[in-house]
Tab-separated table of C-alpha atoms in Angstrom:
chain	number	residue	atom	x	y	z
S	1	UNK	CA	-40.832	20.717	-3.286
S	2	UNK	CA	-43.143	17.900	-4.498
S	3	UNK	CA	-42.763	14.298	-3.246
S	4	UNK	CA	-41.726	13.326	-6.771
S	5	UNK	CA	-38.963	15.979	-6.791
S	6	UNK	CA	-37.640	14.888	-3.243
S	7	UNK	CA	-37.629	11.299	-4.489
S	8	UNK	CA	-35.736	12.042	-7.660
S	9	UNK	CA	-33.094	13.867	-5.538
S	10	UNK	CA	-32.663	10.980	-2.888
S	11	UNK	CA	-32.476	8.541	-5.970
S	12	UNK	CA	-29.513	10.573	-7.541
S	13	UNK	CA	-27.843	11.173	-4.256
S	14	UNK	CA	-28.177	7.350	-3.304
S	15	UNK	CA	-26.964	6.366	-6.898
S	16	UNK	CA	-23.966	8.797	-6.779
S	17	UNK	CA	-22.883	7.461	-3.336
S	18	UNK	CA	-22.851	3.693	-4.777
S	19	UNK	CA	-20.890	4.747	-7.761
S	20	UNK	CA	-18.236	6.623	-5.581
S	21	UNK	CA	-17.139	3.469	-3.996
S	22	UNK	CA	-16.155	5.218	-0.668
S	23	UNK	CA	-12.751	4.564	0.453
S	24	UNK	CA	-11.534	2.075	-1.926
S	25	UNK	CA	-7.954	1.170	-2.452
S	26	UNK	CA	-5.988	3.340	-4.915
S	27	UNK	CA	-5.518	0.958	-7.874
S	28	UNK	CA	-2.869	3.465	-9.638
S	29	UNK	CA	0.132	1.880	-10.943
S	30	UNK	CA	3.386	2.936	-9.400
S	31	UNK	CA	4.646	6.154	-10.750
S	32	UNK	CA	8.225	5.439	-10.678
S	33	UNK	CA	10.723	2.950	-9.732
S	34	UNK	CA	12.326	2.834	-6.139
S	35	UNK	CA	16.117	2.565	-6.058
S	36	UNK	CA	18.505	0.444	-4.105
S	37	UNK	CA	15.805	-1.820	-2.815
S	38	UNK	CA	16.590	-5.485	-1.551
S	39	UNK	CA	15.831	-8.397	-3.778
S	40	UNK	CA	12.831	-8.645	-1.368
S	41	UNK	CA	11.753	-7.424	1.879
S	42	UNK	CA	11.245	-9.734	4.845
S	43	UNK	CA	8.266	-9.744	7.284
S	44	UNK	CA	9.631	-8.150	10.694
S	45	UNK	CA	8.463	-8.299	14.178
S	46	UNK	CA	7.797	-5.220	16.235
S	47	UNK	CA	10.176	-6.267	18.842
S	48	UNK	CA	13.951	-5.103	18.780
S	49	UNK	CA	16.058	-7.940	17.477
S	50	UNK	CA	13.136	-9.911	16.212
S	51	UNK	CA	13.253	-12.520	13.847
S	52	UNK	CA	12.666	-12.184	10.159
S	53	UNK	CA	10.452	-14.308	8.042
S	54	UNK	CA	9.800	-14.843	4.170
S	55	UNK	CA	6.647	-13.367	2.972
S	56	UNK	CA	3.988	-16.007	2.107
S	57	UNK	CA	1.585	-16.112	-0.874
S	58	UNK	CA	-1.802	-15.931	0.826
S	59	UNK	CA	-0.454	-14.510	3.998
S	60	UNK	CA	-1.741	-10.966	3.305
S	61	UNK	CA	0.429	-7.787	3.803
S	62	UNK	CA	2.230	-7.878	7.047
S	63	UNK	CA	3.621	-5.092	9.283
S	64	UNK	CA	6.472	-4.141	9.529
S	65	UNK	CA	8.590	-5.068	6.278
S	66	UNK	CA	12.193	-4.948	6.760
S	67	UNK	CA	15.042	-4.574	4.684
S	68	UNK	CA	17.342	-7.468	5.555
S	69	UNK	CA	20.448	-5.799	4.535
S	70	UNK	CA	20.297	-2.761	7.060
S	71	UNK	CA	17.194	-3.585	9.251
S	72	UNK	CA	15.234	-0.365	7.755
S	73	UNK	CA	11.508	-0.898	8.774
S	74	UNK	CA	8.755	0.106	6.480
S	75	UNK	CA	5.257	0.725	7.944
S	76	UNK	CA	2.034	-0.624	6.259
S	77	UNK	CA	-0.195	2.457	5.554
S	78	UNK	CA	-2.816	0.615	3.133
S	79	UNK	CA	-3.236	-2.665	1.448
S	80	UNK	CA	-5.354	-4.587	-1.009
S	81	UNK	CA	-5.673	-8.205	-0.806
S	82	UNK	CA	-5.845	-10.874	-3.355
S	83	UNK	CA	-5.531	-14.703	-3.845
S	84	UNK	CA	-1.742	-14.345	-4.506
S	85	UNK	CA	-1.291	-12.122	-1.481
S	86	UNK	CA	-2.110	-8.462	-2.697
S	87	UNK	CA	-0.053	-5.236	-2.553
S	88	UNK	CA	0.753	-2.838	0.341
S	89	UNK	CA	1.903	0.695	0.282
S	90	UNK	CA	4.340	1.299	3.051
S	91	UNK	CA	5.952	4.389	4.451
S	92	UNK	CA	9.642	4.594	4.311
S	93	UNK	CA	12.254	6.941	5.799
S	94	UNK	CA	12.700	10.052	3.910
S	95	UNK	CA	14.820	9.834	1.067
S	96	UNK	CA	15.472	6.079	1.383
S	97	UNK	CA	15.079	4.001	-1.844
S	98	UNK	CA	14.566	7.513	-3.628
S	99	UNK	CA	11.438	8.147	-1.836
S	100	UNK	CA	9.815	11.758	-1.975
S	101	UNK	CA	7.495	13.596	0.081
S	102	UNK	CA	4.139	12.244	-0.323
S	103	UNK	CA	4.995	8.946	-1.611
S	104	UNK	CA	4.615	5.351	-0.395
S	105	UNK	CA	6.618	2.154	-1.647
S	106	UNK	CA	4.310	-0.366	-2.933
S	107	UNK	CA	5.361	-4.154	-2.292
S	108	UNK	CA	4.056	-7.238	-3.460
S	109	UNK	CA	3.026	-8.869	-0.284
S	110	UNK	CA	3.303	-12.450	-1.361
S	111	UNK	CA	7.100	-11.875	-2.639
S	112	UNK	CA	8.364	-8.854	-0.583
S	113	UNK	CA	9.290	-7.444	-4.181
S	114	UNK	CA	9.268	-3.560	-4.384
S	115	UNK	CA	7.040	-2.485	-7.394
S	116	UNK	CA	7.548	1.275	-7.167
S	117	UNK	CA	6.262	4.589	-5.603
S	118	UNK	CA	2.786	5.718	-5.420
S	119	UNK	CA	1.240	8.868	-4.304
S	120	UNK	CA	0.140	9.003	-0.815
S	121	UNK	CA	-3.829	9.659	-0.564
S	122	UNK	CA	-5.243	11.809	2.142
């Protein structure tokens, strides 16, 4: 392989890596709605019987989020921040809110409102 060929291969490989983006947040829209969710999920604590608090704009995605009606805890798997608070994808107990295997519940982190299910990646 000539020096020019080697440089061309390296340049293409570098360009491919730069355009791939690595482990970027999945920007797919929710594929289907969730059922029987609360008006909004609350921010919980990891201690049993801990207090619940309101989600806050600019507060980021918190862990865990809790259904205030029955204390179901959702675990944050991945999130995307924004000026308004971002969205987080949470694992839910099997079957809860209509969850299917391989799905995460996307929540608006500023409001605690469920947006729908997205496929789990990886």
